[in-house]
CSV table of C-alpha atoms in Angstrom, one decimal:
chain,number,residue,atom,x,y,z
A,1,MET,CA,0.0,0.0,0.0
A,2,PRO,CA,1.9,3.1,-1.2
A,3,ILE,CA,1.6,6.3,0.9
A,4,ARG,CA,0.4,9.3,-1.1
A,5,GLY,CA,1.6,12.7,-0.1
A,6,SER,CA,4.6,13.9,1.9
A,7,THR,CA,4.1,12.6,5.4
A,8,SER,CA,6.7,11.1,7.6
A,9,GLN,CA,4.2,10.0,10.3
A,10,ALA,CA,4.4,6.3,10.8
A,11,LEU,CA,1.3,4.3,9.9
A,12,PRO,CA,0.6,1.0,11.7
A,13,ARG,CA,0.3,-1.9,9.2
A,14,ALA,CA,-1.5,-4.6,11.2
A,15,ASP,CA,-2.6,-6.1,7.9
A,16,LEU,CA,1.0,-6.7,6.9
A,17,MET,CA,1.9,-8.1,10.3
A,18,ALA,CA,-1.0,-10.6,10.0
A,19,CYS,CA,0.1,-11.5,6.5
A,20,VAL,CA,3.7,-12.1,7.6
A,21,LYS,CA,2.7,-14.2,10.6
A,22,GLU,CA,0.9,-16.6,8.2
A,23,ARG,CA,4.3,-17.3,6.6
A,24,PRO,CA,6.2,-20.0,8.5
A,25,LEU,CA,9.6,-19.0,9.9
A,26,PRO,CA,12.6,-21.1,8.8
A,27,PHE,CA,13.5,-21.5,12.5
A,28,THR,CA,11.8,-21.6,15.9
A,29,PRO,CA,12.8,-18.9,18.3
A,30,ILE,CA,13.1,-20.1,21.9
A,31,TYR,CA,14.0,-16.9,23.7
A,32,MET,CA,10.5,-16.4,25.0
A,33,THR,CA,10.3,-20.1,26.0
A,34,VAL,CA,13.5,-19.9,28.0
A,35,PHE,CA,12.8,-16.4,29.3
A,36,GLY,CA,9.0,-16.4,29.8
A,37,ARG,CA,7.2,-13.3,28.7
A,38,ILE,CA,5.9,-10.7,31.2
A,39,ASP,CA,3.9,-7.7,29.8
A,40,VAL,CA,4.8,-4.4,31.4
A,41,PRO,CA,3.4,-0.8,31.0
A,42,LYS,CA,6.7,1.1,30.6
A,43,ASN,CA,10.3,0.7,29.6
A,44,LYS,CA,11.8,0.7,33.1
A,45,GLY,CA,10.4,-0.4,36.4
A,46,SER,CA,10.8,-2.8,39.3
A,47,PHE,CA,8.8,-5.6,40.9
A,48,GLY,CA,8.7,-7.1,44.3
A,49,THR,CA,10.4,-10.4,45.0
A,50,MET,CA,11.0,-12.7,47.9
A,51,PRO,CA,14.6,-13.9,48.5
A,52,ASN,CA,15.2,-17.6,48.1
A,53,SER,CA,15.9,-17.8,51.8
A,54,ASN,CA,12.2,-17.2,52.5
A,55,TRP,CA,11.3,-20.6,51.0
A,56,PHE,CA,13.9,-22.3,53.2
A,57,GLU,CA,13.3,-21.0,56.6
A,58,ASN,CA,14.1,-23.5,59.4
A,59,PRO,CA,11.4,-23.0,62.0
A,60,THR,CA,12.0,-24.7,65.4
A,61,LEU,CA,8.3,-25.1,66.2
A,62,ILE,CA,5.1,-25.1,64.2
A,63,ASN,CA,2.8,-26.6,66.7
A,64,ARG,CA,0.6,-24.1,68.6
A,65,ALA,CA,0.3,-24.6,72.4
A,66,GLN,CA,-3.2,-24.2,73.9
A,67,GLY,CA,-3.9,-20.6,74.5
A,68,GLY,CA,-0.7,-19.6,72.7
A,69,ALA,CA,0.0,-18.0,69.4
A,70,TYR,CA,1.4,-19.6,66.3
A,71,ASN,CA,5.2,-19.2,65.7
A,72,ARG,CA,5.9,-16.4,63.3
A,73,ILE,CA,8.3,-16.1,60.4
A,74,ASP,CA,9.2,-12.6,59.3
A,75,GLY,CA,9.3,-12.9,55.5
A,76,ARG,CA,11.8,-10.6,53.7
A,77,THR,CA,11.0,-8.7,50.5
A,78,SER,CA,13.3,-7.0,47.9
A,79,GLU,CA,13.0,-5.6,44.5
A,80,LYS,CA,14.4,-6.4,41.1
A,81,SER,CA,14.4,-4.0,38.2
A,82,TYR,CA,13.7,-4.5,34.5
A,83,VAL,CA,14.6,-2.6,31.3
A,84,CYS,CA,13.0,-2.8,27.9
A,85,TYR,CA,14.7,-1.5,24.8
A,86,ASP,CA,13.1,-0.1,21.6
A,87,ASN,CA,14.5,-2.4,18.9
A,88,GLY,CA,13.8,-2.8,15.2
A,89,LEU,CA,15.0,-2.3,11.6
A,90,THR,CA,13.8,-0.4,8.6
A,91,ALA,CA,14.0,-0.9,4.8
A,92,PRO,CA,13.0,1.3,1.9
A,93,TYR,CA,10.7,0.5,-0.9
A,94,ASP,CA,11.5,2.7,-3.9
A,95,ASP,CA,8.5,3.9,-6.1
A,96,ASN,CA,10.2,2.5,-9.2
A,97,ALA,CA,10.7,-0.9,-7.5
A,98,ARG,CA,7.0,-0.9,-6.4
A,99,SER,CA,5.9,-0.4,-10.0
A,100,ASN,CA,8.0,-3.4,-11.1
A,101,TYR,CA,7.4,-5.8,-8.2
A,102,GLU,CA,4.1,-5.2,-6.4
A,103,ASP,CA,1.9,-6.5,-9.2
A,104,GLN,CA,3.9,-9.7,-9.3
A,105,PHE,CA,4.0,-10.6,-5.6
A,106,GLN,CA,3.5,-8.9,-2.2
A,107,TYR,CA,7.0,-7.4,-1.9
A,108,GLU,CA,6.0,-5.1,0.9
A,109,ALA,CA,5.1,-8.1,3.0
A,110,SER,CA,8.4,-9.7,2.1
A,111,ILE,CA,10.2,-6.6,3.3
A,112,ILE,CA,8.5,-6.9,6.7
A,113,GLU,CA,9.2,-10.6,6.8
A,114,MET,CA,12.9,-10.0,6.1
A,115,LEU,CA,13.0,-7.4,8.9
A,116,ARG,CA,11.1,-9.6,11.3
A,117,ARG,CA,13.5,-12.5,10.8
A,118,GLN,CA,16.5,-10.4,11.5
A,119,VAL,CA,15.0,-8.7,14.6
A,120,LEU,CA,13.9,-12.1,16.1
A,121,THR,CA,17.4,-13.5,15.4
A,122,TYR,CA,19.0,-10.6,17.2
A,123,ARG,CA,16.7,-11.1,20.2
A,124,GLU,CA,17.5,-14.8,20.1
A,125,ALA,CA,21.2,-14.0,20.3
A,126,ILE,CA,20.7,-11.8,23.3
A,127,ALA,CA,19.0,-14.7,25.1
A,128,ALA,CA,21.7,-17.2,24.1
A,129,THR,CA,24.4,-14.8,25.4
A,130,ALA,CA,22.6,-14.4,28.7
A,131,LEU,CA,22.1,-18.2,29.2
A,132,PHE,CA,25.3,-19.7,27.9
A,133,ASN,CA,27.2,-17.3,30.1
A,134,THR,CA,30.2,-18.3,32.2
A,135,THR,CA,30.0,-15.1,34.2
A,136,ASN,CA,26.4,-15.9,35.3
A,137,TRP,CA,27.3,-19.6,35.7
A,138,PRO,CA,31.1,-20.2,36.2
A,139,LEU,CA,32.2,-23.6,35.1
A,140,SER,CA,33.3,-24.6,38.6
A,141,GLY,CA,31.9,-25.3,42.1
A,142,ASN,CA,28.1,-25.5,42.4
A,143,THR,CA,27.3,-23.5,39.2
A,144,GLY,CA,28.8,-25.6,36.4
A,145,LYS,CA,31.6,-27.6,35.0
A,146,ASN,CA,33.4,-28.7,31.8
A,147,VAL,CA,32.4,-32.3,31.0
A,148,THR,CA,35.2,-34.7,30.7
A,149,ASN,CA,33.8,-36.6,27.6
A,150,GLU,CA,32.1,-34.6,24.9
A,151,TRP,CA,28.7,-35.9,24.0
A,152,ASN,CA,29.3,-36.3,20.3
A,153,THR,CA,32.1,-38.8,20.9
A,154,SER,CA,31.8,-42.5,21.6
A,155,SER,CA,32.8,-42.0,25.3
A,156,GLY,CA,30.2,-39.3,25.9
A,157,ILE,CA,28.1,-39.9,29.1
A,158,PRO,CA,25.3,-37.3,29.0
A,159,VAL,CA,23.1,-39.2,31.5
A,160,ASP,CA,25.9,-39.0,34.1
A,161,ASP,CA,26.6,-35.3,33.3
A,162,THR,CA,22.9,-34.5,33.6
A,163,ALA,CA,22.6,-36.3,36.9
A,164,TRP,CA,25.5,-34.2,38.2
A,165,ALA,CA,23.9,-31.0,37.0
A,166,LEU,CA,20.5,-31.8,38.5
A,167,GLY,CA,22.1,-32.6,41.8
A,168,LYS,CA,23.8,-29.3,41.9
A,169,LEU,CA,20.6,-27.5,40.9
A,170,ARG,CA,18.9,-29.1,43.9
A,171,ASP,CA,21.8,-28.1,46.2
A,172,ASN,CA,21.3,-24.5,45.1
A,173,GLY,CA,17.6,-24.4,45.8
A,174,GLY,CA,16.3,-25.2,42.3
A,175,ASP,CA,13.8,-27.9,41.4
A,176,PRO,CA,15.2,-30.8,39.5
A,177,SER,CA,11.8,-32.3,39.0
A,178,THR,CA,10.7,-29.5,36.7
A,179,ALA,CA,14.1,-28.8,35.2
A,180,VAL,CA,14.6,-28.5,31.4
A,181,ALA,CA,17.7,-28.7,29.3
A,182,VAL,CA,18.5,-26.0,26.8
A,183,MET,CA,20.9,-26.9,24.0
A,184,SER,CA,21.9,-26.3,20.4
A,185,TRP,CA,20.5,-28.1,17.4
A,186,GLY,CA,24.0,-29.7,17.0
A,187,ASN,CA,24.0,-31.1,20.5
A,188,PHE,CA,20.5,-32.5,20.2
A,189,MET,CA,21.6,-34.3,17.0
A,190,ALA,CA,24.6,-35.7,18.9
A,191,LEU,CA,22.3,-37.0,21.7
A,192,LEU,CA,20.1,-38.9,19.1
A,193,ASN,CA,23.2,-40.9,18.2
A,194,ASN,CA,25.0,-41.0,21.6
A,195,ALA,CA,26.1,-44.5,22.5
A,196,GLN,CA,24.9,-44.2,26.2
A,197,LEU,CA,21.4,-43.1,25.1
A,198,VAL,CA,21.2,-45.5,22.1
A,199,GLY,CA,22.3,-48.3,24.4
A,200,ASN,CA,19.3,-47.6,26.6
A,201,SER,CA,16.9,-47.8,23.7
A,202,LYS,CA,18.1,-50.7,21.6
A,203,TYR,CA,14.5,-51.9,21.1
A,204,THR,CA,12.9,-48.5,20.8
A,205,GLN,CA,12.7,-46.9,17.4
A,206,LEU,CA,13.1,-43.2,17.3
A,207,PRO,CA,10.9,-41.7,14.5
A,208,ASN,CA,13.7,-39.9,12.6
A,209,GLN,CA,16.7,-37.6,13.0
A,210,LEU,CA,14.5,-34.6,13.7
A,211,VAL,CA,13.9,-32.1,16.4
A,212,ASN,CA,10.2,-33.1,17.0
A,213,ASP,CA,8.1,-33.7,20.1
A,214,ALA,CA,8.6,-37.5,20.0
A,215,ASN,CA,12.4,-37.3,19.9
A,216,ARG,CA,12.6,-34.5,22.4
A,217,ALA,CA,10.3,-36.5,24.8
A,218,SER,CA,12.4,-39.7,24.3
A,219,ILE,CA,15.7,-38.0,25.0
A,220,ALA,CA,14.4,-35.9,27.9
A,221,ALA,CA,13.0,-39.1,29.6
A,222,LYS,CA,16.4,-40.8,29.3
A,223,LEU,CA,18.3,-37.7,30.7
A,224,GLY,CA,15.7,-37.2,33.5
A,225,VAL,CA,14.5,-33.7,32.6
A,226,ARG,CA,11.0,-32.4,31.9
A,227,ASP,CA,11.8,-31.2,28.4
A,228,ILE,CA,14.6,-30.3,26.0
A,229,ILE,CA,14.4,-26.9,24.4
A,230,VAL,CA,16.5,-26.9,21.2
A,231,GLY,CA,17.9,-23.7,19.8
A,232,SER,CA,18.0,-24.0,16.0
A,233,VAL,CA,18.2,-20.3,14.9
A,234,ILE,CA,21.2,-19.4,12.7
A,235,LYS,CA,22.8,-16.1,12.1
A,236,ASN,CA,25.1,-14.5,9.6
A,237,THR,CA,28.5,-13.6,11.2
A,238,ALA,CA,29.8,-11.7,8.1
A,239,THR,CA,29.4,-8.0,7.8
A,240,GLU,CA,26.6,-6.5,5.7
A,241,GLY,CA,27.3,-7.0,2.0
A,242,ALA,CA,30.0,-9.6,2.5
A,243,THR,CA,29.7,-13.3,1.6
A,244,VAL,CA,27.2,-14.9,4.0
A,245,SER,CA,28.8,-17.0,6.8
A,246,LEU,CA,26.1,-18.9,8.8
A,247,SER,CA,26.5,-20.3,12.3
A,248,GLY,CA,24.2,-21.3,15.1
A,249,VAL,CA,23.0,-18.7,17.6
A,250,TRP,CA,23.1,-21.3,20.4
A,251,SER,CA,26.7,-22.6,20.8
A,252,ASP,CA,27.5,-26.3,20.6
A,253,GLU,CA,29.9,-25.7,23.5
A,254,TYR,CA,27.3,-25.5,26.2
A,255,CYS,CA,24.2,-27.1,27.6
A,256,TRP,CA,22.1,-25.4,30.4
A,257,PHE,CA,19.9,-27.2,32.9
A,258,GLY,CA,17.4,-25.4,35.1
A,259,ASN,CA,14.0,-24.0,35.9
A,260,ILE,CA,12.2,-21.7,33.5
A,261,ALA,CA,8.9,-19.8,34.0
A,262,GLN,CA,5.7,-21.8,34.3
A,263,THR,CA,3.4,-19.0,35.4
A,264,LYS,CA,2.9,-15.3,34.8
A,265,ALA,CA,3.8,-14.4,38.4
A,266,PRO,CA,6.4,-11.7,38.2
A,267,ASP,CA,8.3,-13.0,41.3
A,268,GLU,CA,8.4,-16.6,40.2
A,269,PHE,CA,11.6,-18.3,41.0
A,270,CYS,CA,12.8,-19.0,37.5
A,271,VAL,CA,15.9,-18.2,35.5
A,272,GLY,CA,14.6,-15.0,34.0
A,273,ARG,CA,12.1,-13.1,31.8
A,274,THR,CA,11.5,-11.3,28.6
A,275,TYR,CA,9.7,-8.1,29.4
A,276,VAL,CA,7.5,-6.6,26.7
A,277,ASN,CA,6.2,-3.0,26.9
A,278,THR,CA,2.7,-3.4,25.6
A,279,ALA,CA,2.0,0.4,26.0
A,280,ASP,CA,4.5,0.9,23.2
A,281,GLY,CA,2.9,-1.6,20.8
A,282,GLY,CA,4.4,-4.8,22.2
A,283,ASP,CA,7.0,-7.1,20.7
A,284,GLU,CA,6.0,-7.2,17.0
A,285,VAL,CA,4.8,-4.1,15.2
A,286,ALA,CA,4.8,-3.3,11.5
A,287,GLU,CA,4.8,0.3,10.4
A,288,GLN,CA,5.2,2.4,7.2
A,289,TYR,CA,6.1,6.0,6.6
A,290,ARG,CA,7.0,8.2,3.6
A,291,PHE,CA,10.5,9.5,2.7
A,292,GLU,CA,9.7,11.8,-0.2
A,293,ASP,CA,13.3,12.9,-0.8
A,294,ALA,CA,14.1,9.4,-2.0
A,295,ARG,CA,10.6,8.8,-3.4
A,296,SER,CA,10.3,5.7,-1.2
A,297,ASP,CA,8.1,4.2,1.5
A,298,ILE,CA,10.0,3.1,4.5
A,299,TYR,CA,8.9,-0.1,6.2
A,300,ARG,CA,9.7,-0.7,9.9
A,301,PHE,CA,9.5,-3.8,12.1
A,302,ARG,CA,10.0,-3.0,15.8
A,303,GLY,CA,9.2,-3.9,19.3
A,304,THR,CA,10.0,-2.9,22.9
A,305,THR,CA,11.5,-5.9,24.8
A,306,GLY,CA,14.1,-6.7,27.4
A,307,THR,CA,15.5,-10.2,28.2
A,308,GLN,CA,17.3,-10.7,31.5
A,309,VAL,CA,18.5,-13.3,34.0
A,310,ASN,CA,16.8,-12.8,37.4
A,311,TYR,CA,17.9,-15.9,39.4
A,312,THR,CA,21.1,-17.7,38.7
A,313,ALA,CA,20.4,-20.2,41.4
A,314,CYS,CA,17.8,-21.6,39.0
A,315,GLY,CA,20.4,-23.0,36.6
A,316,ILE,CA,23.6,-25.1,36.0
A,317,LEU,CA,25.8,-24.7,33.0
A,318,LEU,CA,27.9,-27.5,31.4
A,319,GLY,CA,30.7,-26.6,29.0
A,320,ASN,CA,32.8,-28.7,26.6
A,321,VAL,CA,29.8,-30.8,25.7
A,322,HIS,CA,30.7,-30.8,22.0
A,323,THR,CA,34.0,-31.0,20.1
């Protein structure tokens, strides 16, 4: 839809956004699965939390004596802050190009689709950097370790490594019974062929070498986790205009085990959240405005989001899991 006149005011294009969302993505973003979404009314704010120690008080008496009062625990509260960032990309649609392309296919929708893919990939990379992070989870002590035998080798023992990680998660106050594993596509493929796991399923036929619900459930059950979340998004590491060089957003080097959000409670004890400022349009907005000097319509895909780690005690990081 070309804009007539010389206005630079952005017009919302909900029709384009709906059209683009009907087109399947070539990848499945997991950043809002790992860092569960919380809608907020502004870019910066804070929310009340209860320290982990509140859940592990050690009362000496809970029985009430006749005529007496119940023993009291003084719960402590604190605050955590969040920040959302206005993020997005734009692309021009020259009037000459429109006359050539628009009657052949919906090129303006393709522009928004291109921008959407790149913005979602960028957000995915932010989440991967936050989770596969040796500052948040040093690979020593009770927060993580480098495995001795890589999982994509014949000597890999992911069941043993997972048991160690879940034990440490429990020691830190996390819940191993609801823990998930977050890993790259390459590591999941390695697990489908890992000798320790295959040996446990000699008479069980996995459907195929795919990241699907059946395979994820089968491997998760053998590892002893509630689910496996597989990061399959790829990114271009070359500079703009150079030959494309693709690599996975989620590194093969790491696997993270821990607790992710299961509710919308802002103080839920989980690894972290993706905050979305719905007062500024939310996380996926398509817009269009006119740039008359270049005789072009400018298309913009944007959102206001912030992904952050809130509780490091909810996770354990393993390194050196893939050669």
